[in-house]
Amino acid sequence: MINTTHLIHAYRQAPWRIQRQWTGLFLLGLLALAMIAALYLDVTAQTAVVGREIQSLQSKITSTHHMNADLQTRLAILLSTASMEARARDLGFRPAEPGEIHYLVVPGYTRSTGVSLAATRLQVSAPGVPPEYTQSLLEWVFEYLRSPANGIAGGGLP
């Protein structure tokens, strides 16, 4: 009893202690909220930066695809028959006359037959399925009962 009265008397004499505790709890809660808000802002800022980097990389990918398509178009134009003929004539080449063509026979050379793209018929034989997997339960029971060692032999009970 002396302890409780002593504590009550001590708190009555110093009410500022209770105010100090409430103020401390309030400031602690405020600090926790500020830390959560700072963490949220940090995560949001990082997400925004990464999002902008992704947009920038996607833009670069798109421009690279366009550049690649443009280069393929230029290559196709340069390798076209009309363009190749014009450049060959500018360099002094001309089409060969029939008398100017000579064929060379190479001994031991066999001419390739080419690739056949026709579909070939493959005969696939299905593996045999054991009768245990094709037999119904009722068929199995009748067979079991009809066998001489297990059941009805010749129509009579054992």
Short mmCIF file of N, CA and C in Angstrom, two decimals:
data_model
loop_
_atom_site.label_atom_id
_atom_site.label_comp_id
_atom_site.label_asym_id
_atom_site.label_seq_id
_atom_site.Cartn_x
_atom_site.Cartn_y
_atom_site.Cartn_z
N MET A 1 0.80 -1.19 0.00
CA MET A 1 0.00 0.00 0.00
C MET A 1 0.85 1.26 0.00
N ILE A 2 1.97 1.17 0.61
CA ILE A 2 2.85 2.33 0.66
C ILE A 2 3.38 2.64 -0.75
N ASN A 3 3.68 1.61 -1.53
CA ASN A 3 4.20 1.81 -2.89
C ASN A 3 3.17 2.51 -3.78
N THR A 4 1.93 2.08 -3.74
CA THR A 4 0.92 2.70 -4.60
C THR A 4 0.63 4.14 -4.19
N THR A 5 0.57 4.38 -2.94
CA THR A 5 0.33 5.76 -2.50
C THR A 5 1.52 6.64 -2.81
N HIS A 6 2.69 6.04 -2.71
CA HIS A 6 3.89 6.82 -3.03
C HIS A 6 3.90 7.19 -4.53
N LEU A 7 3.54 6.23 -5.43
CA LEU A 7 3.50 6.51 -6.86
C LEU A 7 2.42 7.53 -7.20
N ILE A 8 1.26 7.39 -6.59
CA ILE A 8 0.18 8.35 -6.84
C ILE A 8 0.61 9.74 -6.39
N HIS A 9 1.23 9.79 -5.24
CA HIS A 9 1.69 11.08 -4.73
C HIS A 9 2.77 11.68 -5.65
N ALA A 10 3.68 10.82 -6.20
CA ALA A 10 4.75 11.31 -7.08
C ALA A 10 4.17 11.84 -8.38
N TYR A 11 3.18 11.17 -8.95
CA TYR A 11 2.59 11.65 -10.20
C TYR A 11 1.72 12.89 -9.99
N ARG A 12 1.13 13.00 -8.83
CA ARG A 12 0.35 14.21 -8.57
C ARG A 12 1.26 15.42 -8.41
N GLN A 13 2.43 15.19 -7.90
CA GLN A 13 3.34 16.30 -7.74
C GLN A 13 3.96 16.73 -9.07
N ALA A 14 4.07 15.75 -10.04
CA ALA A 14 4.73 16.07 -11.32
C ALA A 14 3.82 15.72 -12.50
N PRO A 15 2.79 16.50 -12.78
CA PRO A 15 1.91 16.22 -13.90
C PRO A 15 2.62 16.46 -15.24
N TRP A 16 3.69 17.18 -15.23
CA TRP A 16 4.45 17.42 -16.46
C TRP A 16 5.04 16.13 -17.02
N ARG A 17 5.23 15.09 -16.14
CA ARG A 17 5.78 13.81 -16.62
C ARG A 17 4.78 13.12 -17.58
N ILE A 18 3.51 13.17 -17.25
CA ILE A 18 2.50 12.56 -18.11
C ILE A 18 2.44 13.32 -19.43
N GLN A 19 2.49 14.64 -19.37
CA GLN A 19 2.49 15.43 -20.59
C GLN A 19 3.72 15.13 -21.45
N ARG A 20 4.83 14.95 -20.79
CA ARG A 20 6.07 14.62 -21.50
C ARG A 20 5.95 13.26 -22.20
N GLN A 21 5.33 12.29 -21.54
CA GLN A 21 5.14 10.96 -22.14
C GLN A 21 4.22 11.05 -23.36
N TRP A 22 3.10 11.77 -23.24
CA TRP A 22 2.18 11.90 -24.37
C TRP A 22 2.84 12.65 -25.52
N THR A 23 3.60 13.67 -25.20
CA THR A 23 4.31 14.42 -26.24
C THR A 23 5.32 13.52 -26.93
N GLY A 24 6.03 12.70 -26.18
CA GLY A 24 7.01 11.77 -26.75
C GLY A 24 6.34 10.73 -27.67
N LEU A 25 5.20 10.19 -27.22
CA LEU A 25 4.47 9.24 -28.05
C LEU A 25 3.97 9.89 -29.33
N PHE A 26 3.48 11.12 -29.22
CA PHE A 26 3.01 11.83 -30.40
C PHE A 26 4.15 12.08 -31.39
N LEU A 27 5.29 12.52 -30.88
CA LEU A 27 6.44 12.78 -31.75
C LEU A 27 6.97 11.48 -32.37
N LEU A 28 6.92 10.38 -31.61
CA LEU A 28 7.33 9.09 -32.15
C LEU A 28 6.42 8.65 -33.29
N GLY A 29 5.12 8.82 -33.11
CA GLY A 29 4.17 8.50 -34.18
C GLY A 29 4.39 9.38 -35.39
N LEU A 30 4.62 10.68 -35.15
CA LEU A 30 4.88 11.61 -36.23
C LEU A 30 6.16 11.24 -36.99
N LEU A 31 7.18 10.82 -36.26
CA LEU A 31 8.42 10.38 -36.88
C LEU A 31 8.20 9.12 -37.72
N ALA A 32 7.40 8.17 -37.22
CA ALA A 32 7.10 6.95 -37.98
C ALA A 32 6.36 7.29 -39.27
N LEU A 33 5.37 8.20 -39.18
CA LEU A 33 4.65 8.62 -40.38
C LEU A 33 5.58 9.31 -41.38
N ALA A 34 6.49 10.13 -40.88
CA ALA A 34 7.44 10.83 -41.77
C ALA A 34 8.36 9.82 -42.45
N MET A 35 8.80 8.79 -41.73
CA MET A 35 9.67 7.77 -42.33
C MET A 35 8.92 6.97 -43.40
N ILE A 36 7.66 6.64 -43.13
CA ILE A 36 6.85 5.91 -44.11
C ILE A 36 6.63 6.78 -45.35
N ALA A 37 6.36 8.06 -45.16
CA ALA A 37 6.16 8.97 -46.29
C ALA A 37 7.45 9.11 -47.10
N ALA A 38 8.59 9.21 -46.41
CA ALA A 38 9.86 9.32 -47.12
C ALA A 38 10.15 8.05 -47.92
N LEU A 39 9.86 6.90 -47.34
CA LEU A 39 10.06 5.63 -48.04
C LEU A 39 9.16 5.55 -49.27
N TYR A 40 7.90 5.97 -49.10
CA TYR A 40 6.95 5.97 -50.21
C TYR A 40 7.44 6.89 -51.33
N LEU A 41 7.91 8.08 -50.98
CA LEU A 41 8.40 9.02 -51.98
C LEU A 41 9.64 8.48 -52.69
N ASP A 42 10.52 7.81 -51.95
CA ASP A 42 11.72 7.24 -52.54
C ASP A 42 11.37 6.14 -53.55
N VAL A 43 10.47 5.25 -53.16
CA VAL A 43 10.05 4.17 -54.06
C VAL A 43 9.35 4.74 -55.29
N THR A 44 8.50 5.74 -55.09
CA THR A 44 7.80 6.36 -56.21
C THR A 44 8.78 7.05 -57.15
N ALA A 45 9.77 7.74 -56.61
CA ALA A 45 10.76 8.42 -57.45
C ALA A 45 11.58 7.40 -58.25
N GLN A 46 11.99 6.31 -57.60
CA GLN A 46 12.75 5.28 -58.32
C GLN A 46 11.91 4.65 -59.42
N THR A 47 10.63 4.42 -59.14
CA THR A 47 9.74 3.84 -60.14
C THR A 47 9.59 4.78 -61.33
N ALA A 48 9.48 6.06 -61.06
CA ALA A 48 9.35 7.04 -62.14
C ALA A 48 10.62 7.08 -63.00
N VAL A 49 11.77 7.02 -62.36
CA VAL A 49 13.04 7.04 -63.10
C VAL A 49 13.17 5.79 -63.97
N VAL A 50 12.84 4.63 -63.41
CA VAL A 50 12.92 3.39 -64.19
C VAL A 50 11.91 3.41 -65.33
N GLY A 51 10.73 3.95 -65.09
CA GLY A 51 9.72 4.07 -66.15
C GLY A 51 10.21 4.94 -67.30
N ARG A 52 10.86 6.04 -66.98
CA ARG A 52 11.40 6.91 -68.02
C ARG A 52 12.52 6.21 -68.79
N GLU A 53 13.35 5.44 -68.09
CA GLU A 53 14.41 4.69 -68.77
C GLU A 53 13.82 3.66 -69.72
N ILE A 54 12.75 3.00 -69.30
CA ILE A 54 12.09 2.01 -70.15
C ILE A 54 11.53 2.69 -71.39
N GLN A 55 10.89 3.85 -71.21
CA GLN A 55 10.36 4.58 -72.37
C GLN A 55 11.48 4.98 -73.32
N SER A 56 12.60 5.42 -72.76
CA SER A 56 13.73 5.82 -73.60
C SER A 56 14.27 4.63 -74.38
N LEU A 57 14.41 3.47 -73.71
CA LEU A 57 14.92 2.28 -74.39
C LEU A 57 13.94 1.79 -75.45
N GLN A 58 12.65 1.87 -75.17
CA GLN A 58 11.66 1.47 -76.18
C GLN A 58 11.72 2.40 -77.39
N SER A 59 11.95 3.67 -77.16
CA SER A 59 12.09 4.62 -78.26
C SER A 59 13.33 4.29 -79.09
N LYS A 60 14.42 3.95 -78.42
CA LYS A 60 15.64 3.58 -79.14
C LYS A 60 15.44 2.29 -79.94
N ILE A 61 14.72 1.33 -79.37
CA ILE A 61 14.44 0.07 -80.08
C ILE A 61 13.62 0.35 -81.33
N THR A 62 12.61 1.20 -81.19
CA THR A 62 11.76 1.53 -82.34
C THR A 62 12.57 2.23 -83.43
N SER A 63 13.41 3.18 -83.05
CA SER A 63 14.22 3.88 -84.06
C SER A 63 15.22 2.93 -84.70
N THR A 64 15.75 1.98 -83.93
CA THR A 64 16.68 1.00 -84.50
C THR A 64 15.97 0.09 -85.49
N HIS A 65 14.73 -0.30 -85.17
CA HIS A 65 13.94 -1.11 -86.11
C HIS A 65 13.68 -0.34 -87.41
N HIS A 66 13.37 0.94 -87.29
CA HIS A 66 13.14 1.76 -88.48
C HIS A 66 14.42 1.89 -89.31
N MET A 67 15.54 2.11 -88.62
CA MET A 67 16.81 2.22 -89.33
C MET A 67 17.16 0.90 -90.03
N ASN A 68 16.92 -0.21 -89.35
CA ASN A 68 17.19 -1.52 -89.93
C ASN A 68 16.33 -1.76 -91.17
N ALA A 69 15.05 -1.41 -91.09
CA ALA A 69 14.16 -1.56 -92.25
C ALA A 69 14.62 -0.67 -93.40
N ASP A 70 15.07 0.55 -93.08
CA ASP A 70 15.56 1.45 -94.12
C ASP A 70 16.81 0.88 -94.79
N LEU A 71 17.73 0.32 -94.00
CA LEU A 71 18.93 -0.27 -94.57
C LEU A 71 18.61 -1.50 -95.41
N GLN A 72 17.64 -2.29 -94.98
CA GLN A 72 17.24 -3.45 -95.78
C GLN A 72 16.63 -3.01 -97.12
N THR A 73 15.86 -1.94 -97.08
CA THR A 73 15.29 -1.41 -98.33
C THR A 73 16.38 -0.91 -99.26
N ARG A 74 17.36 -0.19 -98.72
CA ARG A 74 18.47 0.30 -99.54
C ARG A 74 19.26 -0.87 -100.14
N LEU A 75 19.49 -1.92 -99.33
CA LEU A 75 20.21 -3.09 -99.83
C LEU A 75 19.43 -3.79 -100.93
N ALA A 76 18.12 -3.90 -100.76
CA ALA A 76 17.29 -4.52 -101.80
C ALA A 76 17.33 -3.73 -103.09
N ILE A 77 17.35 -2.40 -102.99
CA ILE A 77 17.43 -1.55 -104.18
C ILE A 77 18.79 -1.74 -104.86
N LEU A 78 19.86 -1.78 -104.05
CA LEU A 78 21.20 -1.94 -104.63
C LEU A 78 21.40 -3.31 -105.26
N LEU A 79 20.75 -4.34 -104.73
CA LEU A 79 20.92 -5.69 -105.24
C LEU A 79 19.86 -6.08 -106.27
N SER A 80 19.01 -5.15 -106.64
CA SER A 80 18.00 -5.47 -107.65
C SER A 80 18.66 -5.71 -108.99
N THR A 81 17.99 -6.45 -109.86
CA THR A 81 18.56 -6.81 -111.16
C THR A 81 18.86 -5.57 -111.99
N ALA A 82 17.95 -4.63 -112.02
CA ALA A 82 18.14 -3.43 -112.85
C ALA A 82 19.35 -2.63 -112.36
N SER A 83 19.48 -2.49 -111.05
CA SER A 83 20.59 -1.73 -110.51
C SER A 83 21.92 -2.44 -110.76
N MET A 84 21.95 -3.76 -110.60
CA MET A 84 23.18 -4.52 -110.83
C MET A 84 23.59 -4.45 -112.31
N GLU A 85 22.63 -4.55 -113.23
CA GLU A 85 22.94 -4.44 -114.65
C GLU A 85 23.49 -3.07 -114.99
N ALA A 86 22.89 -2.02 -114.45
CA ALA A 86 23.35 -0.66 -114.74
C ALA A 86 24.78 -0.46 -114.22
N ARG A 87 25.07 -0.94 -113.02
CA ARG A 87 26.43 -0.79 -112.48
C ARG A 87 27.44 -1.63 -113.28
N ALA A 88 27.02 -2.81 -113.72
CA ALA A 88 27.92 -3.65 -114.52
C ALA A 88 28.22 -2.99 -115.85
N ARG A 89 27.23 -2.40 -116.50
CA ARG A 89 27.46 -1.70 -117.79
C ARG A 89 28.38 -0.50 -117.57
N ASP A 90 28.20 0.23 -116.45
CA ASP A 90 29.07 1.37 -116.17
C ASP A 90 30.52 0.93 -115.97
N LEU A 91 30.72 -0.29 -115.47
CA LEU A 91 32.08 -0.81 -115.26
C LEU A 91 32.66 -1.45 -116.52
N GLY A 92 31.87 -1.50 -117.59
CA GLY A 92 32.38 -2.01 -118.85
C GLY A 92 31.99 -3.45 -119.14
N PHE A 93 31.16 -4.05 -118.35
CA PHE A 93 30.72 -5.41 -118.62
C PHE A 93 29.56 -5.40 -119.61
N ARG A 94 29.38 -6.53 -120.29
CA ARG A 94 28.28 -6.68 -121.22
C ARG A 94 27.78 -8.12 -121.12
N PRO A 95 26.56 -8.40 -121.62
CA PRO A 95 26.08 -9.78 -121.58
C PRO A 95 26.91 -10.68 -122.49
N ALA A 96 27.10 -11.92 -122.09
CA ALA A 96 27.91 -12.86 -122.87
C ALA A 96 27.12 -13.34 -124.08
N GLU A 97 27.82 -13.48 -125.19
CA GLU A 97 27.24 -14.02 -126.41
C GLU A 97 27.28 -15.54 -126.34
N PRO A 98 26.39 -16.25 -127.08
CA PRO A 98 26.38 -17.72 -127.01
C PRO A 98 27.72 -18.36 -127.39
N GLY A 99 28.47 -17.80 -128.26
CA GLY A 99 29.76 -18.38 -128.66
C GLY A 99 30.86 -18.15 -127.64
N GLU A 100 30.65 -17.25 -126.71
CA GLU A 100 31.68 -16.92 -125.71
C GLU A 100 31.59 -17.78 -124.45
N ILE A 101 30.57 -18.59 -124.35
CA ILE A 101 30.37 -19.40 -123.14
C ILE A 101 31.05 -20.74 -123.34
N HIS A 102 31.91 -21.12 -122.43
CA HIS A 102 32.61 -22.40 -122.47
C HIS A 102 32.30 -23.17 -121.19
N TYR A 103 32.01 -24.46 -121.35
CA TYR A 103 31.73 -25.32 -120.21
C TYR A 103 32.94 -26.19 -119.95
N LEU A 104 33.25 -26.42 -118.70
CA LEU A 104 34.40 -27.19 -118.30
C LEU A 104 33.94 -28.47 -117.64
N VAL A 105 34.42 -29.61 -118.12
CA VAL A 105 34.05 -30.91 -117.55
C VAL A 105 35.09 -31.26 -116.48
N VAL A 106 34.61 -31.54 -115.29
CA VAL A 106 35.48 -31.89 -114.18
C VAL A 106 35.29 -33.37 -113.90
N PRO A 107 36.35 -34.18 -114.00
CA PRO A 107 36.19 -35.60 -113.74
C PRO A 107 35.92 -35.87 -112.25
N GLY A 108 34.99 -36.79 -111.99
CA GLY A 108 34.65 -37.17 -110.61
C GLY A 108 33.58 -36.30 -109.98
N TYR A 109 33.18 -35.27 -110.66
CA TYR A 109 32.14 -34.40 -110.09
C TYR A 109 30.77 -35.00 -110.39
N THR A 110 29.96 -35.11 -109.37
CA THR A 110 28.59 -35.59 -109.57
C THR A 110 27.65 -34.43 -109.31
N ARG A 111 26.73 -34.29 -110.17
CA ARG A 111 25.77 -33.19 -110.08
C ARG A 111 24.78 -33.47 -108.96
N SER A 112 24.52 -32.48 -108.17
CA SER A 112 23.57 -32.67 -107.07
C SER A 112 22.16 -32.78 -107.62
N THR A 113 21.37 -33.58 -106.94
CA THR A 113 20.00 -33.79 -107.40
C THR A 113 19.04 -32.74 -106.86
N GLY A 114 19.48 -31.98 -105.93
CA GLY A 114 18.59 -30.96 -105.36
C GLY A 114 17.88 -31.50 -104.14
N VAL A 115 17.09 -30.67 -103.58
CA VAL A 115 16.36 -31.03 -102.37
C VAL A 115 14.92 -31.31 -102.74
N SER A 116 14.42 -32.43 -102.26
CA SER A 116 13.02 -32.78 -102.51
C SER A 116 12.18 -32.30 -101.33
N LEU A 117 11.24 -31.44 -101.62
CA LEU A 117 10.38 -30.91 -100.57
C LEU A 117 9.06 -31.66 -100.48
N ALA A 118 8.95 -32.73 -101.25
CA ALA A 118 7.73 -33.53 -101.21
C ALA A 118 7.65 -34.27 -99.88
N ALA A 119 6.46 -34.40 -99.38
CA ALA A 119 6.26 -35.07 -98.10
C ALA A 119 6.48 -36.57 -98.29
N THR A 120 7.24 -37.14 -97.43
CA THR A 120 7.47 -38.58 -97.49
C THR A 120 6.51 -39.26 -96.53
N ARG A 121 6.06 -40.44 -96.92
CA ARG A 121 5.13 -41.16 -96.06
C ARG A 121 5.92 -41.96 -95.04
N LEU A 122 5.63 -41.70 -93.80
CA LEU A 122 6.26 -42.45 -92.73
C LEU A 122 5.23 -43.42 -92.19
N GLN A 123 5.63 -44.66 -92.12
CA GLN A 123 4.72 -45.65 -91.56
C GLN A 123 5.07 -45.83 -90.10
N VAL A 124 4.19 -45.34 -89.29
CA VAL A 124 4.41 -45.44 -87.86
C VAL A 124 3.49 -46.52 -87.33
N SER A 125 4.10 -47.50 -86.74
CA SER A 125 3.27 -48.57 -86.18
C SER A 125 3.07 -48.29 -84.70
N ALA A 126 1.84 -48.36 -84.29
CA ALA A 126 1.53 -48.13 -82.89
C ALA A 126 2.00 -49.32 -82.08
N PRO A 127 2.56 -49.08 -80.93
CA PRO A 127 3.00 -50.21 -80.11
C PRO A 127 1.79 -51.01 -79.65
N GLY A 128 2.00 -52.30 -79.52
CA GLY A 128 0.90 -53.16 -79.09
C GLY A 128 0.49 -52.86 -77.67
N VAL A 129 -0.80 -52.80 -77.44
CA VAL A 129 -1.33 -52.53 -76.11
C VAL A 129 -1.69 -53.88 -75.48
N PRO A 130 -1.16 -54.16 -74.30
CA PRO A 130 -1.48 -55.43 -73.66
C PRO A 130 -2.97 -55.53 -73.35
N PRO A 131 -3.52 -56.73 -73.35
CA PRO A 131 -4.95 -56.88 -73.11
C PRO A 131 -5.38 -56.42 -71.72
N GLU A 132 -4.45 -56.35 -70.78
CA GLU A 132 -4.81 -55.89 -69.44
C GLU A 132 -5.33 -54.46 -69.46
N TYR A 133 -4.88 -53.68 -70.46
CA TYR A 133 -5.28 -52.28 -70.54
C TYR A 133 -6.50 -52.07 -71.41
N THR A 134 -6.92 -53.07 -72.16
CA THR A 134 -8.09 -52.94 -73.01
C THR A 134 -9.29 -53.71 -72.47
N GLN A 135 -9.09 -54.43 -71.43
CA GLN A 135 -10.13 -55.30 -70.87
C GLN A 135 -10.91 -54.52 -69.81
N SER A 136 -12.24 -54.67 -69.83
CA SER A 136 -13.06 -53.99 -68.84
C SER A 136 -13.02 -54.77 -67.52
N LEU A 137 -13.47 -54.13 -66.48
CA LEU A 137 -13.48 -54.77 -65.17
C LEU A 137 -14.41 -55.97 -65.15
N LEU A 138 -15.55 -55.84 -65.81
CA LEU A 138 -16.52 -56.94 -65.86
C LEU A 138 -15.94 -58.13 -66.63
N GLU A 139 -15.26 -57.88 -67.74
CA GLU A 139 -14.62 -58.96 -68.48
C GLU A 139 -13.55 -59.64 -67.65
N TRP A 140 -12.79 -58.86 -66.90
CA TRP A 140 -11.74 -59.43 -66.06
C TRP A 140 -12.34 -60.32 -64.98
N VAL A 141 -13.43 -59.86 -64.35
CA VAL A 141 -14.07 -60.67 -63.30
C VAL A 141 -14.58 -61.98 -63.88
N PHE A 142 -15.24 -61.94 -65.05
CA PHE A 142 -15.73 -63.19 -65.66
C PHE A 142 -14.57 -64.13 -65.99
N GLU A 143 -13.48 -63.58 -66.52
CA GLU A 143 -12.33 -64.42 -66.84
C GLU A 143 -11.71 -65.02 -65.58
N TYR A 144 -11.67 -64.22 -64.52
CA TYR A 144 -11.11 -64.69 -63.25
C TYR A 144 -11.96 -65.82 -62.67
N LEU A 145 -13.27 -65.64 -62.74
CA LEU A 145 -14.16 -66.66 -62.19
C LEU A 145 -14.17 -67.93 -63.03
N ARG A 146 -13.94 -67.85 -64.32
CA ARG A 146 -13.95 -69.02 -65.20
C ARG A 146 -12.65 -69.80 -65.14
N SER A 147 -11.58 -69.18 -64.67
CA SER A 147 -10.32 -69.92 -64.64
C SER A 147 -10.41 -71.05 -63.63
N PRO A 148 -9.83 -72.22 -63.91
CA PRO A 148 -9.97 -73.39 -63.04
C PRO A 148 -9.35 -73.18 -61.65
N ALA A 149 -8.34 -72.39 -61.53
CA ALA A 149 -7.66 -72.25 -60.25
C ALA A 149 -8.36 -71.26 -59.32
N ASN A 150 -9.17 -70.34 -59.84
CA ASN A 150 -9.69 -69.26 -59.01
C ASN A 150 -11.19 -69.24 -58.81
N GLY A 151 -11.95 -69.90 -59.60
CA GLY A 151 -13.37 -69.70 -59.44
C GLY A 151 -14.17 -70.83 -60.03
N ILE A 152 -15.17 -70.45 -60.78
CA ILE A 152 -16.11 -71.41 -61.35
C ILE A 152 -15.41 -72.16 -62.48
N ALA A 153 -15.23 -73.47 -62.31
CA ALA A 153 -14.61 -74.30 -63.34
C ALA A 153 -15.69 -75.17 -63.94
N GLY A 154 -16.03 -74.93 -65.15
CA GLY A 154 -17.06 -75.75 -65.81
C GLY A 154 -18.43 -75.39 -65.37
N GLY A 155 -18.65 -74.23 -64.75
CA GLY A 155 -19.99 -73.79 -64.41
C GLY A 155 -20.38 -74.06 -62.97
N GLY A 156 -19.60 -74.74 -62.18
CA GLY A 156 -19.97 -75.03 -60.79
C GLY A 156 -19.14 -74.23 -59.83
N LEU A 157 -19.56 -74.09 -58.61
CA LEU A 157 -18.81 -73.38 -57.60
C LEU A 157 -17.73 -74.27 -57.02
N PRO A 158 -16.66 -73.76 -56.52
CA PRO A 158 -15.59 -74.59 -55.96
C PRO A 158 -15.98 -75.25 -54.67
#
